[in-house]
mmCIF file of C-alpha atoms in Angstrom:
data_model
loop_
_atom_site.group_PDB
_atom_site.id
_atom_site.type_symbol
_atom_site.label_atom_id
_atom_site.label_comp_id
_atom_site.label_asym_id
_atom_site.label_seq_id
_atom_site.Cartn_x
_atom_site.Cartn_y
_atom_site.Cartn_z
ATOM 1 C CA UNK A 1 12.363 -18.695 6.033
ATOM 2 C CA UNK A 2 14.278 -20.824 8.631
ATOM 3 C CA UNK A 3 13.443 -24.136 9.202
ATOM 4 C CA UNK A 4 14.248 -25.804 12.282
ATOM 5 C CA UNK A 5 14.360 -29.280 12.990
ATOM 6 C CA UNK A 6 14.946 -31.214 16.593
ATOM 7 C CA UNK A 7 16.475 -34.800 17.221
ATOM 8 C CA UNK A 8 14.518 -37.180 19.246
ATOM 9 C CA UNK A 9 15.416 -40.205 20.538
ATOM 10 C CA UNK A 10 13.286 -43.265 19.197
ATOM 11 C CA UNK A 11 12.412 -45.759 21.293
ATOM 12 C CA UNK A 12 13.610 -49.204 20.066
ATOM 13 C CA UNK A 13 10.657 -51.349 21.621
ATOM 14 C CA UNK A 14 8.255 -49.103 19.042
ATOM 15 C CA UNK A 15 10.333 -49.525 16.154
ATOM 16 C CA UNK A 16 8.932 -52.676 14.597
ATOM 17 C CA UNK A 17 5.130 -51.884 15.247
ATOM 18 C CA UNK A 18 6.108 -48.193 13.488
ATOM 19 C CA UNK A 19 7.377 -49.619 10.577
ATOM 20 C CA UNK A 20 4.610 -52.311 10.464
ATOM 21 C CA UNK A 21 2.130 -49.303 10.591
ATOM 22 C CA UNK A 22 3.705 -47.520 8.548
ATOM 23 C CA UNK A 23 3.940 -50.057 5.971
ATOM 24 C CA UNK A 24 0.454 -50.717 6.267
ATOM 25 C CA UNK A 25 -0.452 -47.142 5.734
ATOM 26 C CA UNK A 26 1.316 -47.299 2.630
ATOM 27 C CA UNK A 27 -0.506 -49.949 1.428
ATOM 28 C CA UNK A 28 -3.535 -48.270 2.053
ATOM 29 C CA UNK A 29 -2.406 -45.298 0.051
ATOM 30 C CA UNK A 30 -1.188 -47.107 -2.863
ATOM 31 C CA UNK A 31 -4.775 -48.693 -3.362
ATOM 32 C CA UNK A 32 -6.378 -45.488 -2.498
ATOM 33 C CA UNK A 33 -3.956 -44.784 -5.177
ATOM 34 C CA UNK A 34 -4.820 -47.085 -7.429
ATOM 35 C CA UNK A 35 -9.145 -46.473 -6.596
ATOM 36 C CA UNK A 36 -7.961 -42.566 -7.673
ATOM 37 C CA UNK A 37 -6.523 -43.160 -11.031
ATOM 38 C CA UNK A 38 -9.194 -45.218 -12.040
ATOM 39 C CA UNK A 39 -11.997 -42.431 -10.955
ATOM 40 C CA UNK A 40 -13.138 -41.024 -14.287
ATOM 41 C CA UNK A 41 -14.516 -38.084 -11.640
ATOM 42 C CA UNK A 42 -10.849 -37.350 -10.052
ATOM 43 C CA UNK A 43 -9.360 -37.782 -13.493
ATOM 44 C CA UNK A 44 -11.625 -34.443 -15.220
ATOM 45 C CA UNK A 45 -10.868 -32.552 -11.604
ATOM 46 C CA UNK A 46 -7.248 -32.958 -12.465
ATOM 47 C CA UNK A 47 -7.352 -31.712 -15.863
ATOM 48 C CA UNK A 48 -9.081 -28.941 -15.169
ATOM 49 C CA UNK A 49 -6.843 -27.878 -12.590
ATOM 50 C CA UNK A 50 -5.178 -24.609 -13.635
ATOM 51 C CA UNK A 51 -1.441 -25.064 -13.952
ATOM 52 C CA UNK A 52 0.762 -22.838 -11.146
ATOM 53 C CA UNK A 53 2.365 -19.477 -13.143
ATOM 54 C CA UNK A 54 5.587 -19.355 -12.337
ATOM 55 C CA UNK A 55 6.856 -15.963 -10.352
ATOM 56 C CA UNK A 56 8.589 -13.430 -12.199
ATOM 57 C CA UNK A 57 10.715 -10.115 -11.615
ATOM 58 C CA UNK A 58 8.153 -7.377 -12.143
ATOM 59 C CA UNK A 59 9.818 -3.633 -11.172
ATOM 60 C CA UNK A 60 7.502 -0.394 -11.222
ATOM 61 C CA UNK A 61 4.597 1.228 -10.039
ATOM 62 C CA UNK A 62 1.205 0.830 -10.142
ATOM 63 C CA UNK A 63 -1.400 3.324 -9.326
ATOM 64 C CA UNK A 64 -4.609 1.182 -8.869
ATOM 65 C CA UNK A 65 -7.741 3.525 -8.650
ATOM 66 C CA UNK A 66 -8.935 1.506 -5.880
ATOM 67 C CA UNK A 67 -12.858 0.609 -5.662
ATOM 68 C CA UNK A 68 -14.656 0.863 -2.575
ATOM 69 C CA UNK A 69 -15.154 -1.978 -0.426
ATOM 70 C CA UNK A 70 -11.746 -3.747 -1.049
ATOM 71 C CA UNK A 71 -8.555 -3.785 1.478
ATOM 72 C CA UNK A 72 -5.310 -2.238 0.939
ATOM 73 C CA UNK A 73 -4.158 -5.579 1.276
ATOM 74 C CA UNK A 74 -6.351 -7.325 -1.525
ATOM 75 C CA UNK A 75 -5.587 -4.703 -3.826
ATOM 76 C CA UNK A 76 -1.975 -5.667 -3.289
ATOM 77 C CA UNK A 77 -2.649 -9.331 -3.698
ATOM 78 C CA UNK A 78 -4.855 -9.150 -6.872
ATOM 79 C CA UNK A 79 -1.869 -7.323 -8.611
ATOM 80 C CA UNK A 80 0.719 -9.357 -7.430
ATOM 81 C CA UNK A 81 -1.574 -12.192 -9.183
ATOM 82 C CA UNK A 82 -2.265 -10.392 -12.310
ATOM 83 C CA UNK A 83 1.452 -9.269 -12.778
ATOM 84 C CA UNK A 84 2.345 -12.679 -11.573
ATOM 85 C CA UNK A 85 5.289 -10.554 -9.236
ATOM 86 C CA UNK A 86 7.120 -11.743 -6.958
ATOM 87 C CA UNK A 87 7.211 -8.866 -4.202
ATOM 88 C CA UNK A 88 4.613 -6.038 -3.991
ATOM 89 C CA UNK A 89 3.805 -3.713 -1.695
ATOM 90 C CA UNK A 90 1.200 -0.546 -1.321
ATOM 91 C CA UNK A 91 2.739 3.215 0.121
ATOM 92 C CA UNK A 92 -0.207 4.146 2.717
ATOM 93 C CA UNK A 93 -3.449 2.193 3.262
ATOM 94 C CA UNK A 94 -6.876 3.360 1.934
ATOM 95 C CA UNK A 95 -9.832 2.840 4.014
ATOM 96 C CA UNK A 96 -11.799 0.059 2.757
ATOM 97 C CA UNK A 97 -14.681 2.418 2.420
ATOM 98 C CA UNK A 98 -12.277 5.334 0.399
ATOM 99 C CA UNK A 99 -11.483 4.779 -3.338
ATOM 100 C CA UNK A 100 -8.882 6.522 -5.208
ATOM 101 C CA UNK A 101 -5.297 5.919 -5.579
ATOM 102 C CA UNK A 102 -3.192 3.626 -3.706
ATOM 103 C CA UNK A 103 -0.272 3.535 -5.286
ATOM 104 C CA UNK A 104 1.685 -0.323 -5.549
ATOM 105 C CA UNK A 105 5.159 -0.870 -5.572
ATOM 106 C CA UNK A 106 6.463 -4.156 -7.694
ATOM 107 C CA UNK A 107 9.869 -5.615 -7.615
ATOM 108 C CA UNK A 108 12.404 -3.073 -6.846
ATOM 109 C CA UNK A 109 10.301 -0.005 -6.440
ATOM 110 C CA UNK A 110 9.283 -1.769 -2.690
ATOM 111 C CA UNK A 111 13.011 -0.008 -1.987
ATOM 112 C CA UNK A 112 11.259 3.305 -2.853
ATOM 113 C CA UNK A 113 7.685 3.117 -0.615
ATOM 114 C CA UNK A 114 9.289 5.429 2.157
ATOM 115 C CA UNK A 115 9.821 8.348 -0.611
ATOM 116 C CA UNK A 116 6.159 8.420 -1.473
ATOM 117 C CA UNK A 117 4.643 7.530 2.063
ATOM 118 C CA UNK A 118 6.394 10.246 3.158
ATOM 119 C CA UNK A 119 4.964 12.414 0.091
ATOM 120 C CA UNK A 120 1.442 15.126 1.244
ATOM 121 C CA UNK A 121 -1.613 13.585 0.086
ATOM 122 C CA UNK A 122 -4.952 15.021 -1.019
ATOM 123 C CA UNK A 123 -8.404 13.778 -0.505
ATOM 124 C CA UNK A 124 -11.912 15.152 -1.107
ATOM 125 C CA UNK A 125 -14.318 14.014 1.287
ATOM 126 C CA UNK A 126 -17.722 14.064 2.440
ATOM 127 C CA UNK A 127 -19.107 14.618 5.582
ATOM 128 C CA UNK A 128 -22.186 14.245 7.308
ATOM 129 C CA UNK A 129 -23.155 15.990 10.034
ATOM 130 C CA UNK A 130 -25.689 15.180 12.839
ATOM 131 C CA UNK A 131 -24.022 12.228 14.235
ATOM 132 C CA UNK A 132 -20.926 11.163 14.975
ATOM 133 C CA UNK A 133 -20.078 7.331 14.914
ATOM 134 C CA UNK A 134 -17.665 5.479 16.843
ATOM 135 C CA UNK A 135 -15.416 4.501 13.859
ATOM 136 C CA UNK A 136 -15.891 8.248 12.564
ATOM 137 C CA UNK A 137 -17.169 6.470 9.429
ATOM 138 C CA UNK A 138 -20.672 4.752 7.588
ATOM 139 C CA UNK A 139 -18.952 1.474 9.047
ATOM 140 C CA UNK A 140 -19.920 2.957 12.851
ATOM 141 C CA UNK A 141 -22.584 2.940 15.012
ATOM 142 C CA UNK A 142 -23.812 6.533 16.227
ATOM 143 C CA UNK A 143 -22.687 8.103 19.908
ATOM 144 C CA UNK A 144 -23.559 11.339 19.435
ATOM 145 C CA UNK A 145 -26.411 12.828 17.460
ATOM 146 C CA UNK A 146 -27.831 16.770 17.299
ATOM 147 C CA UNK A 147 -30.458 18.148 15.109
ATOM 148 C CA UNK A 148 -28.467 21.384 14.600
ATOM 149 C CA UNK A 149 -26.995 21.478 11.256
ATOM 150 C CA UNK A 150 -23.923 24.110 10.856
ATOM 151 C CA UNK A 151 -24.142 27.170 7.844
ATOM 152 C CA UNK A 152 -21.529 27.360 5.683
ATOM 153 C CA UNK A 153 -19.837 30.380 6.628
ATOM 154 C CA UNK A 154 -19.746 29.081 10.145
ATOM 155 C CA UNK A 155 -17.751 25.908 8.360
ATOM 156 C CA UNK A 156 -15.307 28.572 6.370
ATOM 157 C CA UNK A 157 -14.825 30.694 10.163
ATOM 158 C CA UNK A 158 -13.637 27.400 11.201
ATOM 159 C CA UNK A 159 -11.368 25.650 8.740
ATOM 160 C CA UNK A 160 -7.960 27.842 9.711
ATOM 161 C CA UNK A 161 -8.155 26.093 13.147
ATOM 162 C CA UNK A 162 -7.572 22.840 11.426
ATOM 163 C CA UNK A 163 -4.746 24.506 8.693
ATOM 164 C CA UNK A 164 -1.406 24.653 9.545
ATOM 165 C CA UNK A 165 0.484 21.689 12.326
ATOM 166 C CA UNK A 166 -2.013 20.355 14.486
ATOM 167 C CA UNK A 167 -2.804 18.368 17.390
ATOM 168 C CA UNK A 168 -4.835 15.414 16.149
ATOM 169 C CA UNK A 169 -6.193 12.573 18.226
ATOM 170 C CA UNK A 170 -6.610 9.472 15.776
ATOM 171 C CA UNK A 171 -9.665 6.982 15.717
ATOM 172 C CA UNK A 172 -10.177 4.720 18.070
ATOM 173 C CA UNK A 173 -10.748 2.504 15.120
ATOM 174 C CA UNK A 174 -7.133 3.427 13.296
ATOM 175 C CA UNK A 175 -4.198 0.695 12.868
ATOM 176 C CA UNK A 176 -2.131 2.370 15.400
ATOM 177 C CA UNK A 177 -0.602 -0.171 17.740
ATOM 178 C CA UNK A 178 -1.244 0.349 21.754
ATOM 179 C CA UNK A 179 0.849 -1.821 23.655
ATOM 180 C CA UNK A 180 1.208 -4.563 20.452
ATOM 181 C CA UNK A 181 -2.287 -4.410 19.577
ATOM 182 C CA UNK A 182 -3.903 -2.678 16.594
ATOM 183 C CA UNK A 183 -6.241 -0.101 18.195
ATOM 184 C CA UNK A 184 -9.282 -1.311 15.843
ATOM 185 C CA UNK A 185 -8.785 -4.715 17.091
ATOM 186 C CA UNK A 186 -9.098 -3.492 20.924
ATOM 187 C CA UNK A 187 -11.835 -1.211 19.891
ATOM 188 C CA UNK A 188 -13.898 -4.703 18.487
ATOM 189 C CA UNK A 189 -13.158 -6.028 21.600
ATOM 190 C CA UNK A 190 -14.979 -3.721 23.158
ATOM 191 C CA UNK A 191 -12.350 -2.157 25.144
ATOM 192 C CA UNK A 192 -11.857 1.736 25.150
ATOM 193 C CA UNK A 193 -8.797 3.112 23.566
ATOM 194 C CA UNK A 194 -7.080 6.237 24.585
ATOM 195 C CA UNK A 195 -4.963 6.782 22.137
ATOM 196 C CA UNK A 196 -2.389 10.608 22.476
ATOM 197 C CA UNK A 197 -2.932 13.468 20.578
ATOM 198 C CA UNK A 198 0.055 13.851 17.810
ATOM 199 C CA UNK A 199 1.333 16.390 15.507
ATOM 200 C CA UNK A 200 0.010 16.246 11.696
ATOM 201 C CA UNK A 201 0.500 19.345 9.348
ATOM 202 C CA UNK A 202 -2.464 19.674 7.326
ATOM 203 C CA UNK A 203 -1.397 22.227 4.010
ATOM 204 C CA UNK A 204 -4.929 23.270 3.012
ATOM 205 C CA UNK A 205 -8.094 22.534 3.608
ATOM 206 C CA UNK A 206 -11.465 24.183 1.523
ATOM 207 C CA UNK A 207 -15.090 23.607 1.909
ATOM 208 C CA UNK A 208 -15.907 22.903 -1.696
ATOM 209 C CA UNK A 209 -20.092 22.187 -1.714
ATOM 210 C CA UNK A 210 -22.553 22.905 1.521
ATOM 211 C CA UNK A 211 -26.153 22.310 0.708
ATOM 212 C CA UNK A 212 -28.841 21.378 2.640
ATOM 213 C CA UNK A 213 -29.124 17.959 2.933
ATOM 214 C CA UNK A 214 -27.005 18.073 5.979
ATOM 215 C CA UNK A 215 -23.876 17.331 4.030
ATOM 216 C CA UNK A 216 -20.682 19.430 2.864
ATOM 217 C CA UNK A 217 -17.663 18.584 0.739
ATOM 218 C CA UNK A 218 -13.944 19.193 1.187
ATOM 219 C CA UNK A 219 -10.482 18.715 -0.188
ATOM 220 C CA UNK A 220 -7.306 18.229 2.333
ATOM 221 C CA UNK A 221 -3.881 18.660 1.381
ATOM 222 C CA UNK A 222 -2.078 16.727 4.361
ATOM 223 C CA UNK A 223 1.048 15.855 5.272
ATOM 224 C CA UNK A 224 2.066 11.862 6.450
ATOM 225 C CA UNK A 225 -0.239 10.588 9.310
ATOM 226 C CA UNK A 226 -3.272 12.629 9.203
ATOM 227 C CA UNK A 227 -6.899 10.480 9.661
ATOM 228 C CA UNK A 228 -9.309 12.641 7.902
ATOM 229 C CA UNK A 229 -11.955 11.256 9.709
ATOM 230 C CA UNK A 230 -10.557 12.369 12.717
ATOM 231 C CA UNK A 231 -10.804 16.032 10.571
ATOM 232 C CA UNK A 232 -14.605 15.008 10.038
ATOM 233 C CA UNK A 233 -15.068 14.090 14.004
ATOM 234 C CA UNK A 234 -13.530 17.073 15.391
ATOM 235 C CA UNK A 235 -14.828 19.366 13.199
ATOM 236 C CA UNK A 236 -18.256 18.283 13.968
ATOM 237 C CA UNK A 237 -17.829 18.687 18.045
ATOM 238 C CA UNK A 238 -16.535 22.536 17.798
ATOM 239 C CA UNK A 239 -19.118 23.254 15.140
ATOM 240 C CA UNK A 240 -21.909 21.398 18.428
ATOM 241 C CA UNK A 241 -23.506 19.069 15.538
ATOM 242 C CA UNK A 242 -21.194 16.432 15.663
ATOM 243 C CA UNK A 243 -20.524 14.422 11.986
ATOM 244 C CA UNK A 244 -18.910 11.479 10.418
ATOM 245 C CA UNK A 245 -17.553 10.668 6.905
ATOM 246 C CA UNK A 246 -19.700 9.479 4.334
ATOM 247 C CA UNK A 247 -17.801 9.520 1.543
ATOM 248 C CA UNK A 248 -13.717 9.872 1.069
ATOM 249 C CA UNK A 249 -11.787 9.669 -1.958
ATOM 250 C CA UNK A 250 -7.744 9.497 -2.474
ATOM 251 C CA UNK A 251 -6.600 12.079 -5.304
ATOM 252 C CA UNK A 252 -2.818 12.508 -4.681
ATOM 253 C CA UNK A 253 -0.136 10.353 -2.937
ATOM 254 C CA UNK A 254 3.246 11.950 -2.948
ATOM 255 C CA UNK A 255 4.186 12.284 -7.040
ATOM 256 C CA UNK A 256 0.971 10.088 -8.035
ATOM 257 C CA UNK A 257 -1.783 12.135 -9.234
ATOM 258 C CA UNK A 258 -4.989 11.255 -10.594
ATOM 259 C CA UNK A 259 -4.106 11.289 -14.108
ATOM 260 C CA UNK A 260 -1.975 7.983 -12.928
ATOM 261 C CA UNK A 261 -4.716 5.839 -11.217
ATOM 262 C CA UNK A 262 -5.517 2.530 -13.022
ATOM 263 C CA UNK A 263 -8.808 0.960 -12.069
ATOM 264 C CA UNK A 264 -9.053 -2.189 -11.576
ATOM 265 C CA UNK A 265 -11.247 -3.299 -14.786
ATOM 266 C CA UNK A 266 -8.890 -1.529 -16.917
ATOM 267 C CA UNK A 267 -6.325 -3.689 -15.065
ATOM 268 C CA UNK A 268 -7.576 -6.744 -15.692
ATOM 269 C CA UNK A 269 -8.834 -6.371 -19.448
ATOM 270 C CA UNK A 270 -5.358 -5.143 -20.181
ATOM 271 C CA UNK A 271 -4.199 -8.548 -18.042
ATOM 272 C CA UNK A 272 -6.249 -10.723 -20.632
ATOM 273 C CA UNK A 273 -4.550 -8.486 -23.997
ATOM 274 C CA UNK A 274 -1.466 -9.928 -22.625
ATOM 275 C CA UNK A 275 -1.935 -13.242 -22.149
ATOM 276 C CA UNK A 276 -3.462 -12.882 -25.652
ATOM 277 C CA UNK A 277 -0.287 -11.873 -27.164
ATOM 278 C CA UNK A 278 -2.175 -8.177 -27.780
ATOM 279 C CA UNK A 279 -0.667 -5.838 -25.179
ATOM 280 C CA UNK A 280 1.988 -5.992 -22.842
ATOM 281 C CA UNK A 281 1.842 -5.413 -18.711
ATOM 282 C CA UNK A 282 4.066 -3.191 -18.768
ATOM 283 C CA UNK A 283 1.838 -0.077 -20.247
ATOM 284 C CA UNK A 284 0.480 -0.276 -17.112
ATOM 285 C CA UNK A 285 3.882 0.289 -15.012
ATOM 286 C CA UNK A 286 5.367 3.734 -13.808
ATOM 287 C CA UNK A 287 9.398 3.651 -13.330
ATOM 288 C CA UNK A 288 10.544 2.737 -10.322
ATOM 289 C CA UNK A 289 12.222 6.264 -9.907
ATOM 290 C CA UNK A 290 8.694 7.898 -10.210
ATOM 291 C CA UNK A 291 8.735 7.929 -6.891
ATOM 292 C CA UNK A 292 12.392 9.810 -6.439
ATOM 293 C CA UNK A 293 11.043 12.714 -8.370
ATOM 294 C CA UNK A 294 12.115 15.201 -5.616
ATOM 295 C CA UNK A 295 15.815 13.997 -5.202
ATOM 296 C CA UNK A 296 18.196 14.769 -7.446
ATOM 297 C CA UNK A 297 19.855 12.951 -9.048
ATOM 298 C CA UNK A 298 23.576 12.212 -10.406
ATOM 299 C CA UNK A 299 24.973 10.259 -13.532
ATOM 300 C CA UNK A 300 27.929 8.292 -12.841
ATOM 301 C CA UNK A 301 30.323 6.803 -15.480
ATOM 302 C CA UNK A 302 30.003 2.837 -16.526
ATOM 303 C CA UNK A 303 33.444 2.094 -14.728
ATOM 304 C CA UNK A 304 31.922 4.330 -11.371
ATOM 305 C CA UNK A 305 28.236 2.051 -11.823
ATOM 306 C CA UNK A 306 30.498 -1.135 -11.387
ATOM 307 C CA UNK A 307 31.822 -0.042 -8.301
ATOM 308 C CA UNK A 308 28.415 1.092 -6.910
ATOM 309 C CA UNK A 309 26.975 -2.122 -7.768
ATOM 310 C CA UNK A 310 29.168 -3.840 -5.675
ATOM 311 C CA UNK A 311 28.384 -1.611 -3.035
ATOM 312 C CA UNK A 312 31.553 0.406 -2.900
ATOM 313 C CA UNK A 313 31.816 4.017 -2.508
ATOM 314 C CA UNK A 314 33.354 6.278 -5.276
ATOM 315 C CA UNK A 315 35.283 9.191 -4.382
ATOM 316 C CA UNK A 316 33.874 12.522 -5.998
ATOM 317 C CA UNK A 317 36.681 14.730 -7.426
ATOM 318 C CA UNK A 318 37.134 17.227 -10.682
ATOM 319 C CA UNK A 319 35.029 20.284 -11.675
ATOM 320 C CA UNK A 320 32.073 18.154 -12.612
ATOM 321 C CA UNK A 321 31.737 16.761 -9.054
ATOM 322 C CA UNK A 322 28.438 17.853 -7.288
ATOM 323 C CA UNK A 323 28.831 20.127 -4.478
ATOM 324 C CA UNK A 324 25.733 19.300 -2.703
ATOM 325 C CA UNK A 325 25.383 16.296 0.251
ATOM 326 C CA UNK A 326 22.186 14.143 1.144
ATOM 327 C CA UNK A 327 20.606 11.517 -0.984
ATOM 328 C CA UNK A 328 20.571 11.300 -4.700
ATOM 329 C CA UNK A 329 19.559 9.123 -7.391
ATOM 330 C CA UNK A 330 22.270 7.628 -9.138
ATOM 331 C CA UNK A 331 22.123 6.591 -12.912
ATOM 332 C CA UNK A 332 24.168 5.366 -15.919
ATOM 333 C CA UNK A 333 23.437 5.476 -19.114
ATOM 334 C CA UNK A 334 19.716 6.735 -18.722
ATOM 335 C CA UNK A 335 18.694 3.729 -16.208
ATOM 336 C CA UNK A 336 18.418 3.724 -12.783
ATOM 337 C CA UNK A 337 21.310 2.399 -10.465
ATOM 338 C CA UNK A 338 21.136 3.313 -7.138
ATOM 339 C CA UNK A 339 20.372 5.493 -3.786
ATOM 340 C CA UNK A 340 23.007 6.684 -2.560
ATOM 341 C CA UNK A 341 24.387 9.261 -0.279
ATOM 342 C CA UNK A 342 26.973 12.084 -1.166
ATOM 343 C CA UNK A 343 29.011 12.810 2.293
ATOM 344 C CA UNK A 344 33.195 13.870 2.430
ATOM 345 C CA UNK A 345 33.659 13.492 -1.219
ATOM 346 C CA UNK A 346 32.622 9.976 -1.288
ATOM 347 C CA UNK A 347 29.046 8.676 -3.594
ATOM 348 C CA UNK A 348 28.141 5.350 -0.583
ATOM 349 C CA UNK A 349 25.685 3.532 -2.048
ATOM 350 C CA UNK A 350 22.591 2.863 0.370
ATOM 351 C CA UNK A 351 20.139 0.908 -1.754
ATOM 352 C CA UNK A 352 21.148 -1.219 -5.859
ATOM 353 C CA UNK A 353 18.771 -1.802 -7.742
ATOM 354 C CA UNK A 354 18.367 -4.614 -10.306
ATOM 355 C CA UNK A 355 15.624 -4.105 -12.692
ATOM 356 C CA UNK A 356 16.381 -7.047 -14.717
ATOM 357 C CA UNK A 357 12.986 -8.056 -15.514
ATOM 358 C CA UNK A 358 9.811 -6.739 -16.361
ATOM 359 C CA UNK A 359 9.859 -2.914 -16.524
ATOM 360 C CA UNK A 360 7.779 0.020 -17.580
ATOM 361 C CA UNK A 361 6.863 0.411 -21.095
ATOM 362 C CA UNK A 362 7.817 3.555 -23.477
ATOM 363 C CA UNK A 363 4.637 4.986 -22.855
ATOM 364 C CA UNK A 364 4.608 4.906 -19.333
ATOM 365 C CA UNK A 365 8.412 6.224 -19.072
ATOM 366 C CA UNK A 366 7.643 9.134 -21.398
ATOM 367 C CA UNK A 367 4.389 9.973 -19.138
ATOM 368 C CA UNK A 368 6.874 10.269 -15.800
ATOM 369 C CA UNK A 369 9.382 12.474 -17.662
#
């Protein structure tokens, strides 16, 4: 953070009566002081005051198996707290009303997000149809309602319009910015958003329950930038019965499956082990390269590593060299070293990591392999 200062010019008639004030003011706050020390009440607030934790290098993933109701964002700041981390980060936001897996960088896998934000995604949701809601959510109030309720072969006839790269028009109430403003806050403000229609490539999508409460279940495969309850909203206006999401959970992000998420009471009980002296944090951290599992990557000697680390290139030659170009994963001696791109012979390193620190445990590195 810069700090910057100005110079002012002081005016020498003020001086004196400055100092004198300020003087007095001192005076005040050395018997305020004084009235402090000797207030058995202030005395017990300061020793229960918790002392500050000190920040430390934490590097890895975390898969948090987010519960409904909290921000992307407080899910980043509670494990920044419990792993006491220095830098975090999450790859893709979760609706507040979605649960599931929102996977959290620490340390040195922030340098990885784009990898994994870039990754499909899978989510089963519910919808309900009947009404469709502003915010194309439970959070919404209703615009459109219908008492027709659609069958579920009509549903099935309809899903390969939505498979495939399609134009989708996002919520009104999505974080997209229109001229520098987040279109939710504009839409809070009352004002109308148009927001453009955009390309999103959606992989699969299967009606998995219809029954007759008026609801039916899905599961999306989708590709970066799809709003599935834009899916819910559209679907509902073709079909003429118009419907909103009622329920929506996160199942896959990029190489993050299910079998990774962490929830949040496991989290935390596995927070207090440690401070115990009984476990260690990092059980609960994937390797940063988790989220490299579809480059490839390249083991370089200890002498090439040096050179890497200092961010020079090294020049790929002999029978062992790779014959490929694009980015790889560099390593030496089993640990992660570096992005880097392979381009006219040459390994030019594009991102070093340090992972000295707090790391994933066995455990967790043996899951990832």
């Amino acid at each position: 953070m810069t700090v910057m200062t100005t110079n002012s010019v002081i005016d020498a008639k003020n001086t004196d009566a400055r100092d004198a004030e300020r003087d007095a003011f001192a005076g005040q706050r050395s018997d305020d002081a004084r009235r402090t020390n000797n207030d058995p009440r202030q005395k017990q607030g300061r020793q229960n005051q918790q002392p500050r934790r000190d920040k430390r290098d934490v590097h890895g993933w975390v898969v948090l198996d987010k519960p409904i109701g909290m921000t992307s964002t407080q899910a980043v700041a509670v494990l920044k707290r419990l792993f006491q981390a220095k830098r975090a980060g999450h790859a893709g936001t979760l609706d507040p009303l979605a649960s599931g897996g929102l996977p959290i960088a620490l340390g040195e896998a922030t340098k990885t997000v784009p990898f994994v934000m870039d990754g499909r995604k899978r989510y089963r949701f519910t919808v309900c149809w009947g009404e469709e809601r502003d915010t194309d959510d439970t959070e919404g109030r209703p615009v459109r309602t219908s008492e027709n309720r659609p069958t579920a072969d009509s549903i099935r006839e309809l899903l390969p319009r939505f498979t495939g790269v399609i134009e989708q028009i996002p919520p009104q109430y999505s974080a997209i910015k229109v001229q520098g403003e987040r279109a939710y806050d504009l839409a809070r403000d009352g004002e109308t958003v148009e927001l453009k229609p955009r390309p999103v490539e959606i992989h699969e999508l299967t009606l998995v329950e219809h029954g007759d409460n008026g609801q039916s279940v899905f599961e999306a495969e989708c590709g970066k930038g799809t709003y599935v309850r834009a899916l819910a909203r559209d679907m509902g206006r073709i079909l003429g019965c118009f419907g909103h999401i009622c329920a929506l959970r996160r199942t896959l992000v990029g190489p993050f499956t299910e079998r990774d998420m962490i929830p949040l009471e496991q989290l935390e009980a596995l927070c207090n082990r440690a401070a115990s002296g009984e476990g260690s944090l990092a059980d609960a951290l994937l390797p940063v390269e988790t989220a490299l599992d579809d480059i490839p990557a390249l083991a370089v000697t200890r002498a090439d590593a040096a050179r890497l680390h200092r961010g020079q290139a090294v020049l790929l030659r002999g029978r062992d060299a790779p014959n490929t170009s694009g980015t790889v994963y560099v390593t030496v001696a089993g640990r992660l070293l570096a992005l880097a791109e392979i381009g006219n012979g040459e390994l030019i390193p594009k991102r070093v990591f340090n992972l000295n620190g707090l790391t994933a445990g066995p455990a967790r590195n043996n899951e990832s392999n």
